[in-house]
Short mmCIF file of C-alpha atoms and ligand atoms in Angstrom, two decimals:
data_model
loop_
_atom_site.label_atom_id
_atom_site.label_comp_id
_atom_site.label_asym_id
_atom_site.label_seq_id
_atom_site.Cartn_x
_atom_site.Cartn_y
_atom_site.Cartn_z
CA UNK A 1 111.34 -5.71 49.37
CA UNK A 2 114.98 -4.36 50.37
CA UNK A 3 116.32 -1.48 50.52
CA UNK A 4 120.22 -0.69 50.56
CA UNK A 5 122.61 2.13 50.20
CA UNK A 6 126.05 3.48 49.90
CA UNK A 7 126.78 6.67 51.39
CA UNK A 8 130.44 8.15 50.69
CA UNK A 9 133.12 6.42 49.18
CA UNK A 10 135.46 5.16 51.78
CA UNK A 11 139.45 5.87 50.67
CA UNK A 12 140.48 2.16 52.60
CA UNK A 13 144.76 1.49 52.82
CA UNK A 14 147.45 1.57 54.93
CA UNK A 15 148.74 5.21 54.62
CA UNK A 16 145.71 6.81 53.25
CA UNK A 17 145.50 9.44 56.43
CA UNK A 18 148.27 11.04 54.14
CA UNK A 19 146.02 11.46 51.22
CA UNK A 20 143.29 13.14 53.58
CA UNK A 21 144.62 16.86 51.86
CA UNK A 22 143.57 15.87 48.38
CA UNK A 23 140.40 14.47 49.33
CA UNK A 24 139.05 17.66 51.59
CA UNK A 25 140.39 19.41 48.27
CA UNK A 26 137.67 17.34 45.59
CA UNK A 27 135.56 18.24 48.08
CA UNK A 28 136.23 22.05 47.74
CA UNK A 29 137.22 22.68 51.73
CA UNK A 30 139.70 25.32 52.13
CA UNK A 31 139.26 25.87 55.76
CA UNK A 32 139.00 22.96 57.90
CA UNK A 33 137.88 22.45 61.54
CA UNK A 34 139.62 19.19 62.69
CA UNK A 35 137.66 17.76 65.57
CA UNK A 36 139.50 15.37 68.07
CA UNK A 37 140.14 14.42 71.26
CA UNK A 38 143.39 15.34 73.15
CA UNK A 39 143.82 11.67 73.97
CA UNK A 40 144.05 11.32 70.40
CA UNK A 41 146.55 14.02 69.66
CA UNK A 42 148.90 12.40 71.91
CA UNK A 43 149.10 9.82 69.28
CA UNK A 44 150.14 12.28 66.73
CA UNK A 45 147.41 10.97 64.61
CA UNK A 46 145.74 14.35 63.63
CA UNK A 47 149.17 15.85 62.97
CA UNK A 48 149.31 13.39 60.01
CA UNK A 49 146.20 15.16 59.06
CA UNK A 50 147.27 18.44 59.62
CA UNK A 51 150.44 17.96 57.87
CA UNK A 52 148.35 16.45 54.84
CA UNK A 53 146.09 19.21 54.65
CA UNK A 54 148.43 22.17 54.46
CA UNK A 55 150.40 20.25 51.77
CA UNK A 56 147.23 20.86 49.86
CA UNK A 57 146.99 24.13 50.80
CA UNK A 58 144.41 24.14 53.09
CA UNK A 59 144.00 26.42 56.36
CA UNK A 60 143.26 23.94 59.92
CA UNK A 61 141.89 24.73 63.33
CA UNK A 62 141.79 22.21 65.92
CA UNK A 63 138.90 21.11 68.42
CA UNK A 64 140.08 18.67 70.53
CA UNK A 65 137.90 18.83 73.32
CA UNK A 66 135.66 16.03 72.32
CA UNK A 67 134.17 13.58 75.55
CA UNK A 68 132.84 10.55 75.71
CA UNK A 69 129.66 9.66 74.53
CA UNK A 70 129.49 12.90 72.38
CA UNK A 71 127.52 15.46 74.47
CA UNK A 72 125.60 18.02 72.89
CA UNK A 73 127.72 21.04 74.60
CA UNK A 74 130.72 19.56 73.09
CA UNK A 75 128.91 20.20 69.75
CA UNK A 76 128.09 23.64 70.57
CA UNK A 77 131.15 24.52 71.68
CA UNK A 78 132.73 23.26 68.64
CA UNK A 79 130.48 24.98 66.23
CA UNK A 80 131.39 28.14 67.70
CA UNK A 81 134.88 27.46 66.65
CA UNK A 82 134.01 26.53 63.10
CA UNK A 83 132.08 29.24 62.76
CA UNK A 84 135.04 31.99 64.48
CA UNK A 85 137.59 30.10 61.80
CA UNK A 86 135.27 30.72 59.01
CA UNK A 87 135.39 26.84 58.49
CA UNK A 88 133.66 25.78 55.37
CA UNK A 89 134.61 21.80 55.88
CA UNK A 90 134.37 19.30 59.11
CA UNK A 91 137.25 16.52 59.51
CA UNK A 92 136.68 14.13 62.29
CA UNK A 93 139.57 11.96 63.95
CA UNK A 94 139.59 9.78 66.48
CA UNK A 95 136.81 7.07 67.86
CA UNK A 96 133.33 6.68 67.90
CA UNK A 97 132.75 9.78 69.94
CA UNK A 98 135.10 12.21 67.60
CA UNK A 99 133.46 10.97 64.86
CA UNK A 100 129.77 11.75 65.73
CA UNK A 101 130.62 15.46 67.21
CA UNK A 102 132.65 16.42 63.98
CA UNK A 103 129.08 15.30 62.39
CA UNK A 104 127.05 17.42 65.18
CA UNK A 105 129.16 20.38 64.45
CA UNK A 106 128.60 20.10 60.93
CA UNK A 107 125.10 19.93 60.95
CA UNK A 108 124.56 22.34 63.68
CA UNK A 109 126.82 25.16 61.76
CA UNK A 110 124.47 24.89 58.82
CA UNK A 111 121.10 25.13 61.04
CA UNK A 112 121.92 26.50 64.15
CA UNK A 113 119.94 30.24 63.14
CA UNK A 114 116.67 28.29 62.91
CA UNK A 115 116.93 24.64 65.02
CA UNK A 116 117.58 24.53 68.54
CA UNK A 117 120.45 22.06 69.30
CA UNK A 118 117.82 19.92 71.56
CA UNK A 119 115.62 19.39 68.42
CA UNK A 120 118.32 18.69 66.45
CA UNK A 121 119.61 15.90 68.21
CA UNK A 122 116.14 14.08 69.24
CA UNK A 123 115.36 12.94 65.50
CA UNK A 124 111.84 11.54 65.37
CA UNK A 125 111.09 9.61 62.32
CA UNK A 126 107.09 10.27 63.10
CA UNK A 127 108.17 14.14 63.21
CA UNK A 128 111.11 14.81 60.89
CA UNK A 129 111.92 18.31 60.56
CA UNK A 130 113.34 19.78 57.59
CA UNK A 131 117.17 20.86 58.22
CA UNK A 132 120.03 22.48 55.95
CA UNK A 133 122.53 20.09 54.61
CA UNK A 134 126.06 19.89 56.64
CA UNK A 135 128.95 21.06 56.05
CA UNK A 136 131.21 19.36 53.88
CA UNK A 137 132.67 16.43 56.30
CA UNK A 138 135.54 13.60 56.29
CA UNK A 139 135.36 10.88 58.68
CA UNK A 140 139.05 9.10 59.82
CA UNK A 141 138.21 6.73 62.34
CA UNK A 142 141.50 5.30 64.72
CA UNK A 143 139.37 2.31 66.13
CA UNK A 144 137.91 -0.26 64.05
CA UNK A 145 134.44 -0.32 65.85
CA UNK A 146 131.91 2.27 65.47
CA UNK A 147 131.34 2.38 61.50
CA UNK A 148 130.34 6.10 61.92
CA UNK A 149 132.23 7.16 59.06
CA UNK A 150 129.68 5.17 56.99
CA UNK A 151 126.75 5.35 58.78
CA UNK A 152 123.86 8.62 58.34
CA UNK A 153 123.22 8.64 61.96
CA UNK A 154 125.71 10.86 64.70
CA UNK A 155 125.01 9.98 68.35
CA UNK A 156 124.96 12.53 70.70
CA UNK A 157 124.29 12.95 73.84
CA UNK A 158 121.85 15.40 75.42
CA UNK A 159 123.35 16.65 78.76
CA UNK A 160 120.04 17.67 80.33
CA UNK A 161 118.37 14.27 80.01
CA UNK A 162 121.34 11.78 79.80
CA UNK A 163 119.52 10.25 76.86
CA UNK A 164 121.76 8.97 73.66
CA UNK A 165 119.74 10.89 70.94
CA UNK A 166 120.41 11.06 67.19
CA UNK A 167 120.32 13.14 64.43
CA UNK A 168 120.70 12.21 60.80
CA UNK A 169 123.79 13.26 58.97
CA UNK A 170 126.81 11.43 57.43
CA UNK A 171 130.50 12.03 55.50
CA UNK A 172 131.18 12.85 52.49
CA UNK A 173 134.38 10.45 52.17
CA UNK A 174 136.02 8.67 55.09
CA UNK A 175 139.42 7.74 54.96
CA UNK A 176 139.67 4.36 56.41
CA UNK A 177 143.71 3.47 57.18
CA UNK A 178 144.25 0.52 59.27
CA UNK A 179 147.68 1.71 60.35
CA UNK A 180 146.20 4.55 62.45
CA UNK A 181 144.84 1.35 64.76
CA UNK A 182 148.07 -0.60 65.18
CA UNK A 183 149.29 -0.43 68.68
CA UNK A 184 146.25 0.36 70.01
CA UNK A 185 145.69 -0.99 73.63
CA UNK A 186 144.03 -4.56 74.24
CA UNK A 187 141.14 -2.88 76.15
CA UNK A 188 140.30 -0.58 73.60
CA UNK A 189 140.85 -3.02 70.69
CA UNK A 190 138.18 -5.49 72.75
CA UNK A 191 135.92 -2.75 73.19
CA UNK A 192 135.86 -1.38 69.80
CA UNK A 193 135.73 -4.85 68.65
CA UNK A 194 132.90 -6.19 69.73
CA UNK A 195 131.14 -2.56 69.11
CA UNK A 196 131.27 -3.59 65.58
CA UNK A 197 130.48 -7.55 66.02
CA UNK A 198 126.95 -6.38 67.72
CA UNK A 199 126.21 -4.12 64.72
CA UNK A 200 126.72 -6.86 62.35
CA UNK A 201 124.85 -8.95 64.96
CA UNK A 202 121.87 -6.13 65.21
CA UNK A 203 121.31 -5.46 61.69
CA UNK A 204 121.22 -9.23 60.82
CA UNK A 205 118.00 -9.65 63.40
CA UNK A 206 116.76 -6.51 62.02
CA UNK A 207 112.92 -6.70 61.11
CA UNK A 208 114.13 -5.46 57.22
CA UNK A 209 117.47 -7.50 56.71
CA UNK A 210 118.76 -7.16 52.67
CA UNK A 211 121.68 -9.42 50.74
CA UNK A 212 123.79 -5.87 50.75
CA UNK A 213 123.83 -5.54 54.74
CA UNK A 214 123.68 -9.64 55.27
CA UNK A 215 127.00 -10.24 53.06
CA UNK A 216 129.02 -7.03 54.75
CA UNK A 217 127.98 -8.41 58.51
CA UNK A 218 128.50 -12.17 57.62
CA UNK A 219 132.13 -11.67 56.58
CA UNK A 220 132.57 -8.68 59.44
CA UNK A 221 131.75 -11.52 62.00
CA UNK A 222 134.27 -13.97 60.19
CA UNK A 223 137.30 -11.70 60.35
CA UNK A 224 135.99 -10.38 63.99
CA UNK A 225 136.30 -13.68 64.88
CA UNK A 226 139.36 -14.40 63.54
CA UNK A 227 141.32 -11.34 63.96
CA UNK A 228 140.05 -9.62 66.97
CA UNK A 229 141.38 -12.04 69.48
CA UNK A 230 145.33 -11.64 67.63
CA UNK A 231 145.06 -8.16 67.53
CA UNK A 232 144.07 -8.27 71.35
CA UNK A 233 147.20 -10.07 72.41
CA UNK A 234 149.42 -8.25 69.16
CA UNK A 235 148.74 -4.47 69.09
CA UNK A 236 151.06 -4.13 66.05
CA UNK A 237 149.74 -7.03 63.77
CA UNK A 238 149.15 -5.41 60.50
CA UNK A 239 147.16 -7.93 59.29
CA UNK A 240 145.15 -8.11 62.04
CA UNK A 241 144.30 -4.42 62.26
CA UNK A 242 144.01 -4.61 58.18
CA UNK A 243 141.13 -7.26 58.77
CA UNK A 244 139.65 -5.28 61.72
CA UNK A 245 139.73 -1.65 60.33
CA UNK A 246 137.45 -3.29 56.86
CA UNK A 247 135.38 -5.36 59.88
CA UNK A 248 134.51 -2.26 61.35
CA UNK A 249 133.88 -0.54 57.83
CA UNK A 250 131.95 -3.37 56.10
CA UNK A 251 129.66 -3.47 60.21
CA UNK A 252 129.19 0.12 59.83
CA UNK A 253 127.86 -0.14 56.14
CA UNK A 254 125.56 -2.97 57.09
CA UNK A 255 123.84 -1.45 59.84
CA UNK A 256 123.73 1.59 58.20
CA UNK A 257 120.78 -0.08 56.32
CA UNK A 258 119.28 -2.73 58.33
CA UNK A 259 119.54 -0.43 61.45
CA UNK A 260 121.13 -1.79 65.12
CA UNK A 261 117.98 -2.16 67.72
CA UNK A 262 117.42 -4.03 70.95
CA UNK A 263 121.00 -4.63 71.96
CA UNK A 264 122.22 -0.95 71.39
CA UNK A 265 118.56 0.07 73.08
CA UNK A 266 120.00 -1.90 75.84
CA UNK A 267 124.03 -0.75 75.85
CA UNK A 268 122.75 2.48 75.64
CA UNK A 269 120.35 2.21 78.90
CA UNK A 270 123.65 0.65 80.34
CA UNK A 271 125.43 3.59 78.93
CA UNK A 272 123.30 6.64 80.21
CA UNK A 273 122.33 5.18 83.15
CA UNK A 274 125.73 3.11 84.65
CA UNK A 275 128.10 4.62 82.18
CA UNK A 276 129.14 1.26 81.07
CA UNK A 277 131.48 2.34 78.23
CA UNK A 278 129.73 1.58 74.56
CA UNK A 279 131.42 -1.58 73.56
CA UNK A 280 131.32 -3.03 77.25
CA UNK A 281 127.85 -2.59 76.58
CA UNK A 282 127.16 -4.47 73.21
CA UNK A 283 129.83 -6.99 74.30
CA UNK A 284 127.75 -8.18 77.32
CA UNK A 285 124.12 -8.04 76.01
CA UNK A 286 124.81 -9.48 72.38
CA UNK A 287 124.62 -13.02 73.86
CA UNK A 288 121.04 -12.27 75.48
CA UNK A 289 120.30 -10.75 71.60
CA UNK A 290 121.39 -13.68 70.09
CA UNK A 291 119.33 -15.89 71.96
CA UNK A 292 116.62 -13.88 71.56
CA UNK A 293 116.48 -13.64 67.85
CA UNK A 294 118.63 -16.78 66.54
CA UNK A 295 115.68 -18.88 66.37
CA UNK A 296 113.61 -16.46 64.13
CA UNK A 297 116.49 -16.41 61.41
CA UNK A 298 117.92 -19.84 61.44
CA UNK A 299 119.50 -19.91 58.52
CA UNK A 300 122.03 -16.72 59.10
CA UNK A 301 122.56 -17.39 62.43
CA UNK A 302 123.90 -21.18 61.65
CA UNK A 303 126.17 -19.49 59.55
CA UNK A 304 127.50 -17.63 62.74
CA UNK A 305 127.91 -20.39 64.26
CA UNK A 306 130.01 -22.28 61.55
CA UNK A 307 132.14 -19.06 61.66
CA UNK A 308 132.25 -20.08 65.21
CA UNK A 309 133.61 -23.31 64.47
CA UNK A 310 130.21 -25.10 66.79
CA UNK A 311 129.05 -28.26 65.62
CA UNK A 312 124.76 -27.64 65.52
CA UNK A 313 122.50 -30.36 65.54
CA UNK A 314 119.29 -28.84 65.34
CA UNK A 315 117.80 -25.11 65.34
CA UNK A 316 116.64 -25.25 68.99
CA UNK A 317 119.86 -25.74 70.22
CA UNK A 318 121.08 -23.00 68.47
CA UNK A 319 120.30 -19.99 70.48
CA UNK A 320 121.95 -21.35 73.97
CA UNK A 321 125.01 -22.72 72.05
CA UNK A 322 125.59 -19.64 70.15
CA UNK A 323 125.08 -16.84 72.89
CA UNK A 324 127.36 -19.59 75.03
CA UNK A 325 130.35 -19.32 72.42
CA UNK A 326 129.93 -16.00 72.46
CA UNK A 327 130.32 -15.46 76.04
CA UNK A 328 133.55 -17.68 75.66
CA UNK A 329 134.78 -15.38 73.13
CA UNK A 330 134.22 -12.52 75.41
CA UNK A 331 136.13 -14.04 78.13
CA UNK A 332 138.76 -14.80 75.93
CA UNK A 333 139.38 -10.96 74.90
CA UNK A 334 139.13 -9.39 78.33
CA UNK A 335 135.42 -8.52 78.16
CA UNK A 336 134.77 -7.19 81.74
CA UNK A 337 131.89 -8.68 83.63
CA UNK A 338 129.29 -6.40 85.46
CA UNK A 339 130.52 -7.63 88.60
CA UNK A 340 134.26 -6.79 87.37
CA UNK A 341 132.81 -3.47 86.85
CA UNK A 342 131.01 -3.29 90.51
CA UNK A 343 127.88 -2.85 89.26
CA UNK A 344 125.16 -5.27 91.47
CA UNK A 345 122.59 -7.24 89.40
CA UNK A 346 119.42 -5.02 90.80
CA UNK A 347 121.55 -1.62 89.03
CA UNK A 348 121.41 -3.75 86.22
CA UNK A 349 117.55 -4.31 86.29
CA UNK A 350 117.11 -0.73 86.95
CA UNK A 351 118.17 0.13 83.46
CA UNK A 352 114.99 -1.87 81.99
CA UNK A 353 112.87 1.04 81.74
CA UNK A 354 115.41 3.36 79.90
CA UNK A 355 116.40 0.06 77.08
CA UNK A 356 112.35 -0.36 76.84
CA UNK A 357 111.97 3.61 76.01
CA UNK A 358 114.44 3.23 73.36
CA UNK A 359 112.37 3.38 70.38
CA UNK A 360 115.22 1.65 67.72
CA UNK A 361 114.64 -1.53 69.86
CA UNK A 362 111.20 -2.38 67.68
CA UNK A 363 113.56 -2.43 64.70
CA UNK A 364 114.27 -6.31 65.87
CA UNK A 365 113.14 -9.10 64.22
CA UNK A 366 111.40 -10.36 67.92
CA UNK A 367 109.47 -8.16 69.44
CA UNK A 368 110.40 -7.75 73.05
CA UNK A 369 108.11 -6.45 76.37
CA UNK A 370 109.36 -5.41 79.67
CA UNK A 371 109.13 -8.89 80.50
CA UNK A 372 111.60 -10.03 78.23
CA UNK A 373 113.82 -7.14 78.54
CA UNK A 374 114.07 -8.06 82.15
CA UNK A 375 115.45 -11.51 81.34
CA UNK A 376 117.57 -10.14 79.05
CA UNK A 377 119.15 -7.76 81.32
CA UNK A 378 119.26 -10.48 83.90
CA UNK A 379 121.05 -12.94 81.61
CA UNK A 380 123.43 -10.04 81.28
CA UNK A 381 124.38 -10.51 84.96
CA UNK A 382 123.56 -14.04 86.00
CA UNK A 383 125.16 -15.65 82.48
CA UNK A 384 128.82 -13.69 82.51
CA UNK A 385 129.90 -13.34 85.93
FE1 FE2 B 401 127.59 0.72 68.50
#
């Protein structure tokens, strides 16, 4: 048995930002909270926005004091806004991070008389609790990498605990418009990059795979492949960013089904604990993943590795030829190493305990102990140096 969904219809083309106005207007938003960061309005991104919604005759307020990693206060903070506006719709621009606050705030507006923001945030599948539904939300994304626009989950961080918590909410349209990622810089564009190849990787070693989330990650991984390593060295390749931003899209629609697990258990201990910015993260311990799981779905993964142009002459070489390729292709976008990044192998092992308290990490096909974790995060160090 599968199970697959779609979420919110995704407005996809170069230009769309400037159709943002009549989409918050279906939606019946008349006040809007745009939430962004001030990186971002340097760009003059979320003016596009702005200008777009007042030609539809809709009243904005800005946030722009999103951080990385989303932390909770930021979502207070930002709520208190919406609510002094009298905001009755959410618009998120910007990353990963932009995207998952504008989705904090607008679940916290609707529930913040009877939830606490802690128990919000730390959703427990064994314990659900019962919520309001958001506010009325768009999602523009400006890297081709996270997928939150199309995904029900916002991460946020909780600033007493350092944890990466969740809590279940998604868009109701995201505007996905390649040409708000051309020019972006080559770190960034690596980053985000391989953000989205480890979701595709993650929810194709997920213990409940489906055709829906297999086909989306499949031909994500092909135009990663092909695309991400042009766009690297030619910020203003439209055809590149065109491939990357639906990459990122189709990633973020796969996973939102057959969920990411070990390897964001593990970029996320890497994350909280050595602040090893997100895609860093995924980048360095999807090779350990991959030889983890390749040998439990043969099939799919020698289709990764055709996409990888290897020549495989039986499944047991598989695993150690893959993660190898992929290690290449790290190197050959700028991928840092944990020793570029001064971080010693034993800070690396001290992140075990954190990946192994990650509950999403049983959603993997192989079931891992501390054991194997260990190696894992080893391999991290000793196999990319
Ligand atoms: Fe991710």
């Amino acid at each position: 048995m599968s199970r697959y969904s779609q979420l919110c219809p995704v407005y996809f083309g170069s230009g769309e930002v400037n159709n943002t106005g009549t989409i918050a207007k279906k939606l019946g938003m008349t006040n809007v909270l745009l939430v962004t960061e001030k990186t971002i309005v340097e760009t003059g991104i979320p003016q596009k926005v702005i200008d777009s919604l007042l030609k539809s005759g809709i009243t904005v307020s800005v946030y722009d004091g999103v951080k990385m990693d989303a932390p909770d206060t930021t979502v207070i903070e930002g709520t208190k806004l919406a609510e002094s506006t009298g905001a009755d719709g959410i618009i998120g621009c910007g990353g990963g991070s932009s995207l998952d606050t504008a989705k904090g705030i607008a679940l916290y507006f609707t529930n913040k008389k009877n939830v606490d923001i802690k128990k919000m945030i730390h959703f427990d599948p064994a314990n659900p609790i019962t919520l309001n539904p958001a506010l009325k939300t768009v999602m523009i994304p400006t890297t081709s990498g996270t997928g939150s626009e199309s995904t029900f989950v916002a991460v946020i961080t909780d600033t007493d605990t350092h944890q990466k918590c969740g809590c279940i909410v998604w868009a109701n349209a995201a505007v996905v418009d390649p040409d708000l990622t051309l020019g972006l810089g080559r770190t960034i564009t690596a980053y985000t990059g391989m953000d989205a190849f480890s979701h595709c990787n993650e929810c194709l070693c997920n213990v409940m795979p489906n055709p829906h989330s297999d086909t989306l990650a499949l031909n994500s991984i092909e135009r990663i492949y092909k695309w991400l390593p042009v766009a690297v060295e030619e910020p203003d390749c439209k055809e590149a960013r065109y491939n990357l931003a639906i990459a990122s899209n189709f990633a973020g629609i796969a996973f939102q089904d057959s969920q990411v697990n070990v390897g964001h258990a593990m970029a996320h201990a890497l994350g909280a604990r050595l602040h090893i910015p997100h895609g860093i993260g995924c980048a360095l311990v999807t090779p350990s993943v991959i030889e983890l799981v390749a040998g439990a779905r043969p099939e799919i993964y020698r289709k990764i590795a055709e996409i990888f142009e290897l020549e495989i002459s039986s499944d047991e070489e598989l695993p150690t030829k893959l993660a190898d390729a992929v290690r290449s292709f790290n190197r050959r976008i700028g991928i840092p190493s944990m020793k570029d990044l001064g971080i010693t192998r034993d800070q690396v092992l001290s992140t075990v305990n954190y990946a192994l308290s990650e509950m999403m990490r049983m959603g993997c096909i192989v079931a891992q102990d501390e054991a194997i974790i260990t190696d894992m995060m080893a391999e991290v160090y000793d196999s990319y140096q």
